[in-house]
PDB file of C-alpha atoms in Angstrom:
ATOM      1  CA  UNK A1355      93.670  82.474  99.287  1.00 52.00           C
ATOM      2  CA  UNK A1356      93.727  84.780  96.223  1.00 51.00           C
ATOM      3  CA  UNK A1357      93.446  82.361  93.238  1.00 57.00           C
ATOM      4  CA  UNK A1358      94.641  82.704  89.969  1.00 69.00           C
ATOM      5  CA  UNK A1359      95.433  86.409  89.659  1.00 71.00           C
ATOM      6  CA  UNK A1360      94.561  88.751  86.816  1.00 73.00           C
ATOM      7  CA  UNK A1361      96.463  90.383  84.157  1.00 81.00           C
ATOM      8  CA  UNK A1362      98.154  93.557  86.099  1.00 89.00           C
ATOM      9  CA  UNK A1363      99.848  96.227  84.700  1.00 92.00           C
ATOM     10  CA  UNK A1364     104.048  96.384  85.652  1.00 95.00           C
ATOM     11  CA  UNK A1365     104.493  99.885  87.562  1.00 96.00           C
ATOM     12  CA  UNK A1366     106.583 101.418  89.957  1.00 97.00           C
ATOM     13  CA  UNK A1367     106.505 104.256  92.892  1.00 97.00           C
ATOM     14  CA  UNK A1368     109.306 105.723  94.647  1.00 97.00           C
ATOM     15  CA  UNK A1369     108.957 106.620  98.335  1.00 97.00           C
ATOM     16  CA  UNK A1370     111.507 109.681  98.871  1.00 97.00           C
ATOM     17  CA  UNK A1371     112.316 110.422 102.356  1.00 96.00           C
ATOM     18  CA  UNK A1372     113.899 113.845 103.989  1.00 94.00           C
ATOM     19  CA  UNK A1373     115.245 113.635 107.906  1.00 91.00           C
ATOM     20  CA  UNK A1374     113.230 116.230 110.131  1.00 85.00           C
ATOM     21  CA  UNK A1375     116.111 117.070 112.672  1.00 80.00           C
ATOM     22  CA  UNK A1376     115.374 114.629 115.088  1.00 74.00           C
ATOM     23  CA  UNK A1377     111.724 114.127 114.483  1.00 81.00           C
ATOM     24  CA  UNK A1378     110.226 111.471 112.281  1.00 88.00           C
ATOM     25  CA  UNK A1379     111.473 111.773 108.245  1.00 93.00           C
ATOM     26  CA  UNK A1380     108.752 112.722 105.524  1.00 95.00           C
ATOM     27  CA  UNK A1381     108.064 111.662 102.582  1.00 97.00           C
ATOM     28  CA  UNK A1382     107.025 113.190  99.214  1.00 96.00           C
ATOM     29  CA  UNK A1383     103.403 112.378  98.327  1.00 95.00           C
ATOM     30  CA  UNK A1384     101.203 113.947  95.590  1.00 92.00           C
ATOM     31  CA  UNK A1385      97.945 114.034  95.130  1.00 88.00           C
ATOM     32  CA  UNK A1386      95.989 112.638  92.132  1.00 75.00           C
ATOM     33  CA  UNK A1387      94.002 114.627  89.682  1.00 58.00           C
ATOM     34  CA  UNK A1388      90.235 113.597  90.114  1.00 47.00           C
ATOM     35  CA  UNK A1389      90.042 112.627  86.486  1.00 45.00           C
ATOM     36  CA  UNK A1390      92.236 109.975  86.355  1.00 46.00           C
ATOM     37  CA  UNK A1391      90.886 106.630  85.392  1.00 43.00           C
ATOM     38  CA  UNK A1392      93.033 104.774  88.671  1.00 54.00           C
ATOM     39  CA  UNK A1393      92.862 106.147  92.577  1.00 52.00           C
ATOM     40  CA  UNK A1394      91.178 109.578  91.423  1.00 51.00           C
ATOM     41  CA  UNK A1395      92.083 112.688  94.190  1.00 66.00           C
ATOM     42  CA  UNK A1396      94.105 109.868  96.404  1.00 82.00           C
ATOM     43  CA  UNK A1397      97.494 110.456  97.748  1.00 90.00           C
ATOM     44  CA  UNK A1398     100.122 108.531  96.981  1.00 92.00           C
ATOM     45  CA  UNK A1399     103.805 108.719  96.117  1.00 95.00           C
ATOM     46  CA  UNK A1400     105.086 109.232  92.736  1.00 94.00           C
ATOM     47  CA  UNK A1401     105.514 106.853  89.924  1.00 94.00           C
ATOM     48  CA  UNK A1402     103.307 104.664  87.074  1.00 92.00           C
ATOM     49  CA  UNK A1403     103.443 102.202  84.755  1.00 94.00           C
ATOM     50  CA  UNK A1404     106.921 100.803  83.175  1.00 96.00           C
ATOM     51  CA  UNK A1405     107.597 101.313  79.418  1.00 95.00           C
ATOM     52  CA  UNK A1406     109.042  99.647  76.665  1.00 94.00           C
ATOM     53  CA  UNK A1407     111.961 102.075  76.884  1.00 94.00           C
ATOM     54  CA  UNK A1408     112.481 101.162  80.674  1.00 95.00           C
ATOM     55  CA  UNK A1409     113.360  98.015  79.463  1.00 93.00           C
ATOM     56  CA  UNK A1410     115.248  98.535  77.200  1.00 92.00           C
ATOM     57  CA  UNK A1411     117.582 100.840  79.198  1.00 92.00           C
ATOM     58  CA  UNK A1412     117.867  97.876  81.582  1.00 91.00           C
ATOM     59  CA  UNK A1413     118.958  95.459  78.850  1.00 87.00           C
ATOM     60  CA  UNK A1414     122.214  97.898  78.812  1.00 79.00           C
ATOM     61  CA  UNK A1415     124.342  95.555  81.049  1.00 59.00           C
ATOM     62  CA  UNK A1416     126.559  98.818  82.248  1.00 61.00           C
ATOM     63  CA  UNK A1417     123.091 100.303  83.623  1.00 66.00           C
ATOM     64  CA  UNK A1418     121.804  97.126  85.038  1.00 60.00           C
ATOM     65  CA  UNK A1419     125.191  96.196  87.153  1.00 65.00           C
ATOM     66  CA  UNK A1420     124.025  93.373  89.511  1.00 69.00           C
ATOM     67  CA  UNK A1421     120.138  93.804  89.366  1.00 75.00           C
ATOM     68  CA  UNK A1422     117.810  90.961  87.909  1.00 85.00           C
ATOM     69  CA  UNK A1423     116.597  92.726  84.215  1.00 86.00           C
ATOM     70  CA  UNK A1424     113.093  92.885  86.196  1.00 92.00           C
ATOM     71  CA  UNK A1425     113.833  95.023  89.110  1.00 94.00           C
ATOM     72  CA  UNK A1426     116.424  96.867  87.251  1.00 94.00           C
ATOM     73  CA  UNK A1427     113.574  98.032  84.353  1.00 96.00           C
ATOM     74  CA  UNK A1428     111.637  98.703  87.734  1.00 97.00           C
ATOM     75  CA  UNK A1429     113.956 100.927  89.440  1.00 96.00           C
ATOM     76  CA  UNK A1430     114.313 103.009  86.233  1.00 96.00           C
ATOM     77  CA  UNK A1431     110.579 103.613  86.143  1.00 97.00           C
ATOM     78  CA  UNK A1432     110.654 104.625  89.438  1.00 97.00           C
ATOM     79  CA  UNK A1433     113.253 107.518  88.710  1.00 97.00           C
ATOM     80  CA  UNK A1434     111.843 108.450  84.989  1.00 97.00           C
ATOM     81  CA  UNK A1435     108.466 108.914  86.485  1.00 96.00           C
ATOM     82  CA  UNK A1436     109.718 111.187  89.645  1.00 96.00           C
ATOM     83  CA  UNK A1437     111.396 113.426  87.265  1.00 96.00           C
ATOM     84  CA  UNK A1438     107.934 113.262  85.173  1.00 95.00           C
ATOM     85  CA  UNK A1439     105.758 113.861  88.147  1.00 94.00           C
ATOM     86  CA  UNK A1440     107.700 115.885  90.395  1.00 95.00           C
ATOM     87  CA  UNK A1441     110.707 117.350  88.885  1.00 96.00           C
ATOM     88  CA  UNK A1442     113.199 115.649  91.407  1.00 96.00           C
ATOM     89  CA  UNK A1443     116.118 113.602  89.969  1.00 96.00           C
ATOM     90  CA  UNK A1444     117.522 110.354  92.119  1.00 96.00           C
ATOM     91  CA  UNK A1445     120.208 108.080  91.015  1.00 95.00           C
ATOM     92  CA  UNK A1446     121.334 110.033  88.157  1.00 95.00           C
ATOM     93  CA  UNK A1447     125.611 110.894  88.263  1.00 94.00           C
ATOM     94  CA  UNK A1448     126.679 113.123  88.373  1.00 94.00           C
ATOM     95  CA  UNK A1449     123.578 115.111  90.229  1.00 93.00           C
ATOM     96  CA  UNK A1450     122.589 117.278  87.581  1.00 95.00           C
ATOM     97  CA  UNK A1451     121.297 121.002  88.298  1.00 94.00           C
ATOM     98  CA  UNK A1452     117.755 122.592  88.592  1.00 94.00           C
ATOM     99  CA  UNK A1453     117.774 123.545  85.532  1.00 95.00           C
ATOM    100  CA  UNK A1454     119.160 120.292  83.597  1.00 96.00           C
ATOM    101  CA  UNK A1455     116.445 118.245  85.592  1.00 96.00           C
ATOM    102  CA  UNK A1456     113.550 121.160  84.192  1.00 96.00           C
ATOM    103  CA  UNK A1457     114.734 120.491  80.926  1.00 97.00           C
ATOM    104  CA  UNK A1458     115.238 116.376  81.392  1.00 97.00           C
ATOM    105  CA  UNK A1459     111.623 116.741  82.782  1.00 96.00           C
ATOM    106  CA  UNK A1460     109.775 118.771  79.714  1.00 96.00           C
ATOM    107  CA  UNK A1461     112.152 116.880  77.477  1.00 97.00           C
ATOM    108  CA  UNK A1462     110.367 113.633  78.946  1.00 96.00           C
ATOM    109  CA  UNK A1463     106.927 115.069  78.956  1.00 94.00           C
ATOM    110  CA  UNK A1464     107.284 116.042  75.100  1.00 95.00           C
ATOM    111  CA  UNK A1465     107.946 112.024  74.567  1.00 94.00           C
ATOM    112  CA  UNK A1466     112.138 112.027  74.670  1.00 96.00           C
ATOM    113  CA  UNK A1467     113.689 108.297  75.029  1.00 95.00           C
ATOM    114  CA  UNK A1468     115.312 108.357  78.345  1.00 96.00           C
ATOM    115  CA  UNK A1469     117.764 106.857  77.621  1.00 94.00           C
ATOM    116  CA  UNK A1470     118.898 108.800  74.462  1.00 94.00           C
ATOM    117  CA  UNK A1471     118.640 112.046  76.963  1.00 96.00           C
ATOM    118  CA  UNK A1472     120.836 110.679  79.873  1.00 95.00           C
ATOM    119  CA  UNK A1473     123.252 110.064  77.319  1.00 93.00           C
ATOM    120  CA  UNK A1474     122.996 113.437  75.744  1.00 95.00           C
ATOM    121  CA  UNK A1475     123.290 114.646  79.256  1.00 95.00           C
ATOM    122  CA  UNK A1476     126.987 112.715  79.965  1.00 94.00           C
ATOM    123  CA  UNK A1477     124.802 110.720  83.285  1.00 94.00           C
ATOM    124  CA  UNK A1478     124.602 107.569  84.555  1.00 92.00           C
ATOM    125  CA  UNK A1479     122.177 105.997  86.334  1.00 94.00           C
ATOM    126  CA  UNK A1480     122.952 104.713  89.942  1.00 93.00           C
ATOM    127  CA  UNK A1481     120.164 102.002  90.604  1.00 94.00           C
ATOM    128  CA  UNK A1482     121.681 101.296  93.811  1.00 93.00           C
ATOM    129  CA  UNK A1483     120.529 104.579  95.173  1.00 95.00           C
ATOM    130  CA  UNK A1484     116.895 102.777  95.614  1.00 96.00           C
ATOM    131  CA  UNK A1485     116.068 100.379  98.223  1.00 96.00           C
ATOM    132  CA  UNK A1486     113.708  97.669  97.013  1.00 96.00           C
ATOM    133  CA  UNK A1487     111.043  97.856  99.796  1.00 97.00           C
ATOM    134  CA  UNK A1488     108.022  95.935  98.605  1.00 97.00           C
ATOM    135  CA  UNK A1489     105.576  94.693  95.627  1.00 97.00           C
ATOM    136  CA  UNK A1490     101.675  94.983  95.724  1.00 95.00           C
ATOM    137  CA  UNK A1491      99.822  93.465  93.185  1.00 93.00           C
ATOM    138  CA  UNK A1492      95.919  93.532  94.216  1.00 86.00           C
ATOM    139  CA  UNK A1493      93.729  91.077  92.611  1.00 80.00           C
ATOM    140  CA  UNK A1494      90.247  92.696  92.760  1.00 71.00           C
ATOM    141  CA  UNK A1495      88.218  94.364  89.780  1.00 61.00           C
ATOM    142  CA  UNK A1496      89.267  97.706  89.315  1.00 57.00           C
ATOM    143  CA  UNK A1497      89.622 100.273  86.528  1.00 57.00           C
ATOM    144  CA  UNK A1498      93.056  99.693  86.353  1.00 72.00           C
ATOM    145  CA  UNK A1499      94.676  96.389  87.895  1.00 85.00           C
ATOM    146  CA  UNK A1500      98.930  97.053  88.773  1.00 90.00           C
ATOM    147  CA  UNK A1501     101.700  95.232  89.859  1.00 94.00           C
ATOM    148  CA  UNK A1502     103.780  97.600  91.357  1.00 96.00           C
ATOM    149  CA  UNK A1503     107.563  97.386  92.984  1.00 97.00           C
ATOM    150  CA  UNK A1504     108.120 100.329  95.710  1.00 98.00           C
ATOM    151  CA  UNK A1505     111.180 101.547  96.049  1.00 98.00           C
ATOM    152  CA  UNK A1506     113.106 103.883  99.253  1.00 97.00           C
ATOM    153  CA  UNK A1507     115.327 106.581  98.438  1.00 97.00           C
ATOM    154  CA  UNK A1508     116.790 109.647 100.597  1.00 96.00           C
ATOM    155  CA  UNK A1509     115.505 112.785  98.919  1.00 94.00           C
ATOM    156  CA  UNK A1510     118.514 115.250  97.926  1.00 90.00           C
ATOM    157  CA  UNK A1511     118.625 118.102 100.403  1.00 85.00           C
ATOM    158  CA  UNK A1512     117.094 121.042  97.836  1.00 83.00           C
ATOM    159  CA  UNK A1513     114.662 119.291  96.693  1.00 87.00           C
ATOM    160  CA  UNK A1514     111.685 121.092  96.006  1.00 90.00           C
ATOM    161  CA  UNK A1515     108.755 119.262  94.345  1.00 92.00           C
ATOM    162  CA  UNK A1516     106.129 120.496  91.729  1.00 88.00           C
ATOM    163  CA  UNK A1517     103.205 118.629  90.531  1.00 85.00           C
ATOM    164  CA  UNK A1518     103.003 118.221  86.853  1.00 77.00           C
ATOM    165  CA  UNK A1519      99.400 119.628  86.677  1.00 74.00           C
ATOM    166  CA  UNK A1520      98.212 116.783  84.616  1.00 75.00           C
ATOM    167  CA  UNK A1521      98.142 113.184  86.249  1.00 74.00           C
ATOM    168  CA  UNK A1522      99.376 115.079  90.086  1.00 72.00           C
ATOM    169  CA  UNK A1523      97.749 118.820  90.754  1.00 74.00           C
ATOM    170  CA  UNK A1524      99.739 118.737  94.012  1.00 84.00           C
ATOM    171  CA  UNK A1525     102.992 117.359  96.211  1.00 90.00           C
ATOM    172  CA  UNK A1526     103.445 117.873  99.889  1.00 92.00           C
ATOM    173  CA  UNK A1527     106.103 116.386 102.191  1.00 95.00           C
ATOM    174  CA  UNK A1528     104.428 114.897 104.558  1.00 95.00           C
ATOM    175  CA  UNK A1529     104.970 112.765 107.944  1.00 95.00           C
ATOM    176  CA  UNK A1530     103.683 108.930 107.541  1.00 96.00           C
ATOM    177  CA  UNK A1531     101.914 109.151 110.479  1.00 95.00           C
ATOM    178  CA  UNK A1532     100.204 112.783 109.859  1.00 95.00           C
ATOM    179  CA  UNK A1533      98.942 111.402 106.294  1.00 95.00           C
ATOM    180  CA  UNK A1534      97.831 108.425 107.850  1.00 95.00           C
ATOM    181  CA  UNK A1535      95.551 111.198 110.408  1.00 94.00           C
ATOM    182  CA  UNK A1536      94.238 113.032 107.722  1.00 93.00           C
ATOM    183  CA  UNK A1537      93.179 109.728 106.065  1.00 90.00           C
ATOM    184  CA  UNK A1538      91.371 109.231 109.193  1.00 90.00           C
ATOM    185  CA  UNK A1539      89.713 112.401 109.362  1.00 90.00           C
ATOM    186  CA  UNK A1540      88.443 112.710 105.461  1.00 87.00           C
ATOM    187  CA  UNK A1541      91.295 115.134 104.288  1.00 88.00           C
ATOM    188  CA  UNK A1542      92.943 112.762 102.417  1.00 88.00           C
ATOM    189  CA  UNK A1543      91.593 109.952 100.258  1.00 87.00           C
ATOM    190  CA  UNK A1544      94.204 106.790 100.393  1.00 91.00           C
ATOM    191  CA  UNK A1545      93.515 103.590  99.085  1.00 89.00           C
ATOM    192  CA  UNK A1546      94.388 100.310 100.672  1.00 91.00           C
ATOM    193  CA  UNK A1547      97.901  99.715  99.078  1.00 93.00           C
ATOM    194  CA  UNK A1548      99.389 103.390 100.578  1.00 94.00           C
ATOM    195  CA  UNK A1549      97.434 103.037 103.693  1.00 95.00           C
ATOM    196  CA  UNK A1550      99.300  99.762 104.587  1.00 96.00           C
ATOM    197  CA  UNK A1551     102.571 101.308 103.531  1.00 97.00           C
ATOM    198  CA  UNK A1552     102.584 104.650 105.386  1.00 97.00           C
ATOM    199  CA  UNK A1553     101.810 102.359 108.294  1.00 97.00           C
ATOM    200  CA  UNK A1554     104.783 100.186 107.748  1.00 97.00           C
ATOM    201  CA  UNK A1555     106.457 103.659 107.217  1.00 97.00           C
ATOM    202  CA  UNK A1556     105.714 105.331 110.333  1.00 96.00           C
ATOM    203  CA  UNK A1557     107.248 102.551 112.688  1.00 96.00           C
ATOM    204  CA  UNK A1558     111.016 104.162 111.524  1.00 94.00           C
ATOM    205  CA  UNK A1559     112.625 107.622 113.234  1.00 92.00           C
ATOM    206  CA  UNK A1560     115.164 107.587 110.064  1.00 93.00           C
ATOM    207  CA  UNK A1561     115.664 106.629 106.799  1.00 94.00           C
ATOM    208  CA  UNK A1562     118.695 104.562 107.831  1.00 94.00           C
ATOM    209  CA  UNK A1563     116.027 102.883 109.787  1.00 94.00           C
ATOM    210  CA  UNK A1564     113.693 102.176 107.101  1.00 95.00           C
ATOM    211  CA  UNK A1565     116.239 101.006 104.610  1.00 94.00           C
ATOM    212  CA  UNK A1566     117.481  98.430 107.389  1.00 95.00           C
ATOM    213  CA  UNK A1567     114.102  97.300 107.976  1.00 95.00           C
ATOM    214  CA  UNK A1568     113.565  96.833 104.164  1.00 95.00           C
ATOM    215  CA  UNK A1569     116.477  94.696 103.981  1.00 92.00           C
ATOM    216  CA  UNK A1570     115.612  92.222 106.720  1.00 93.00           C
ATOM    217  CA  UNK A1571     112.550  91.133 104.228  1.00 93.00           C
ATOM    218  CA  UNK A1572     112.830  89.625 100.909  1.00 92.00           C
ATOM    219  CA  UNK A1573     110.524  91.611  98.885  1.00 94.00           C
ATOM    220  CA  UNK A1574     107.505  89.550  97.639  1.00 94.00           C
ATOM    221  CA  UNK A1575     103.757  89.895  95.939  1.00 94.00           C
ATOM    222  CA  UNK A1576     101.522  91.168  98.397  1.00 95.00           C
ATOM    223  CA  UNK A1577      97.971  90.292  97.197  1.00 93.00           C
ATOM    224  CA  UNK A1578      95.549  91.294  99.445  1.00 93.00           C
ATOM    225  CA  UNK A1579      92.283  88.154 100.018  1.00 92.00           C
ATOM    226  CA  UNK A1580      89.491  88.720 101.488  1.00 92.00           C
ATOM    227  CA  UNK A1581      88.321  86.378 104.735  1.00 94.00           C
ATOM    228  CA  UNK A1582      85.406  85.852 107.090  1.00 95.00           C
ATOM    229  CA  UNK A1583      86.448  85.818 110.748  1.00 93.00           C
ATOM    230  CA  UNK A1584      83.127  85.333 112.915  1.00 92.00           C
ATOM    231  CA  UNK A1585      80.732  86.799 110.424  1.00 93.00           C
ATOM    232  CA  UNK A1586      82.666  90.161 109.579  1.00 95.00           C
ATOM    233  CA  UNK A1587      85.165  90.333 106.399  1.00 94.00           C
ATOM    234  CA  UNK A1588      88.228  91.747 106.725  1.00 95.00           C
ATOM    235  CA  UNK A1589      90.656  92.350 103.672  1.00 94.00           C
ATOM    236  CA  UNK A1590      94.105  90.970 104.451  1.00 95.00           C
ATOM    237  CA  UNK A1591      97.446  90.566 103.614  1.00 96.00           C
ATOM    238  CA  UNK A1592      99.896  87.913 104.970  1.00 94.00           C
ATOM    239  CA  UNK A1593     101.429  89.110 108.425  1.00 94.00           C
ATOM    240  CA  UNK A1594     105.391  88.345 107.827  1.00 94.00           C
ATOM    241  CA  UNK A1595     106.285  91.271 105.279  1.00 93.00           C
ATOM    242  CA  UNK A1596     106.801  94.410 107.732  1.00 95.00           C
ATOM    243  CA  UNK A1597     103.683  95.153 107.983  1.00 97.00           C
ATOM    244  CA  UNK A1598     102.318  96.230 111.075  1.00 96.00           C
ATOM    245  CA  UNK A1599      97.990  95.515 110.123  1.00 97.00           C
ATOM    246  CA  UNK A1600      97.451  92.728 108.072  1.00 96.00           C
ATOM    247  CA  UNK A1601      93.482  92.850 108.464  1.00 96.00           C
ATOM    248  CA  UNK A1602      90.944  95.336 108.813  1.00 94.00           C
ATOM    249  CA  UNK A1603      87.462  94.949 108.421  1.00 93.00           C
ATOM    250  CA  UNK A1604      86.448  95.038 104.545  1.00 90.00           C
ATOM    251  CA  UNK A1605      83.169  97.768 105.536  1.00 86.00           C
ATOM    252  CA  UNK A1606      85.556 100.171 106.984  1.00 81.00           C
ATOM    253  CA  UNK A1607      88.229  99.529 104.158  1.00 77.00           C
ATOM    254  CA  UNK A1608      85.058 100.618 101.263  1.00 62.00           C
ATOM    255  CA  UNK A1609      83.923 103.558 103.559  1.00 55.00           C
ATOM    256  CA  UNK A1610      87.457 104.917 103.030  1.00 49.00           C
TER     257      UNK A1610
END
């Protein structure tokens, strides 16, 4: 159904989530500057592309512990980018204060190695603090073509997020099912990837929830086709990954 797929780019997003007291958990979004080359103005949820230096953290077997080299350099993308792109810190030990993440963070942004700085720093990363939820790797002809692994995490409870002002000019919390409404209703651009995701994300009342639900599903490469079904094409993804729509119709999907 999708062919021989294209040379993607390895990336990776983290999905934080905070409990609501009873009501449904948010998550921390941002929204894209409209100059970037990739999803320009969209929402999504932090993270980008992996670097050579992710991997070579993950190569350290006392970081790695029991995660295959891949999702290990994955996972550490995932938490070097939302310290890049929103100033919040996951799966580093010990927790390190407001103002050790500020400097980790400009320290990053001037080009430090991450690793060198969690060493200067006396942390350790806890990879285990992400839940591996799911991989998209879209196969159409786009600006920028990613493979990207999405991770879960709980969000600490002061966690306060700031935009970087370069690649993100803003970051909300925000319930799955109210960004999915203001996707509906023009107030938010989100592309096909999120879209599906927030849906998944807005079946769970918890993050214990989601992170059961993640487990119950091997994570694999979803890569969207598109189909003809009775003279309309829908875009679609296979229907036994957690996803709630698997096909919507390809007009509507464009319009978005």
């Amino acid at each position: 159904m999708t062919g021989e797929l294209a040379p993607a780019i390895p990336a990776a997003t983290l999905v934080l989530m905070r409990e609501c007291g009873g009501a449904a958990p948010e998550l921390l979004m941002i929204e894209r500057a409209g100059t970037m080359a990739f999803a320009a103005g969209a929402l999504v949820f932090p993270g980008g592309r992996i670097d050579p230096g992710d991997a070579a953290l993950a190569a350290n077997a006392a970081v790695v512990g029991e995660s295959p080299p891949e999702d290990a350099t994955a996972r550490i993308a995932a938490i070097r980018e939302t310290i890049e792109e929103v100033g919040i810190a996951i799966g580093i030990r010990p927790a390190p204060e407001p103002s050790a993440i500020a400097a980790l963070r400009a320290a990053l942004a001037e080009g430090g190695d991450f690793g060198a700085l969690l060493a200067a720093g006396g942390w350790r990363l806890d990879l285990d603090a992400l839940t591996a939820f799911a991989r998209w790797r879209p196969n159409f002809k786009e600006t920028r073509l990613f493979d990207t692994r999405f991770y879960l995490a709980a969000a600490p409870v002061d966690a306060t997020p700031a935009a970087d002002g370069g690649e993100s000019i803003h970051a909300l919390w925000i319930g799955a099912a109210d960004a999915l409404a203001g996707a509906l209703d023009g107030r938010f651009r989100v592309i096909f990837p999120t879209r599906r995701n927030l849906e998944r994300l807005a079946l769970f009342d918890g993050i214990d929830a989601a992170i059961a639900h993640a487990a119950r599903f091997t994570v694999e490469m979803v890569t969207p086709w598109v189909e003809d079904r009775g003279g309309t094409q829908y875009l679609c993804i296979r229907d036994d990954q957690g996803y709630p729509v698997t096909a919507v119709p390809l007009a509507d999907e464009l319009r978005g």
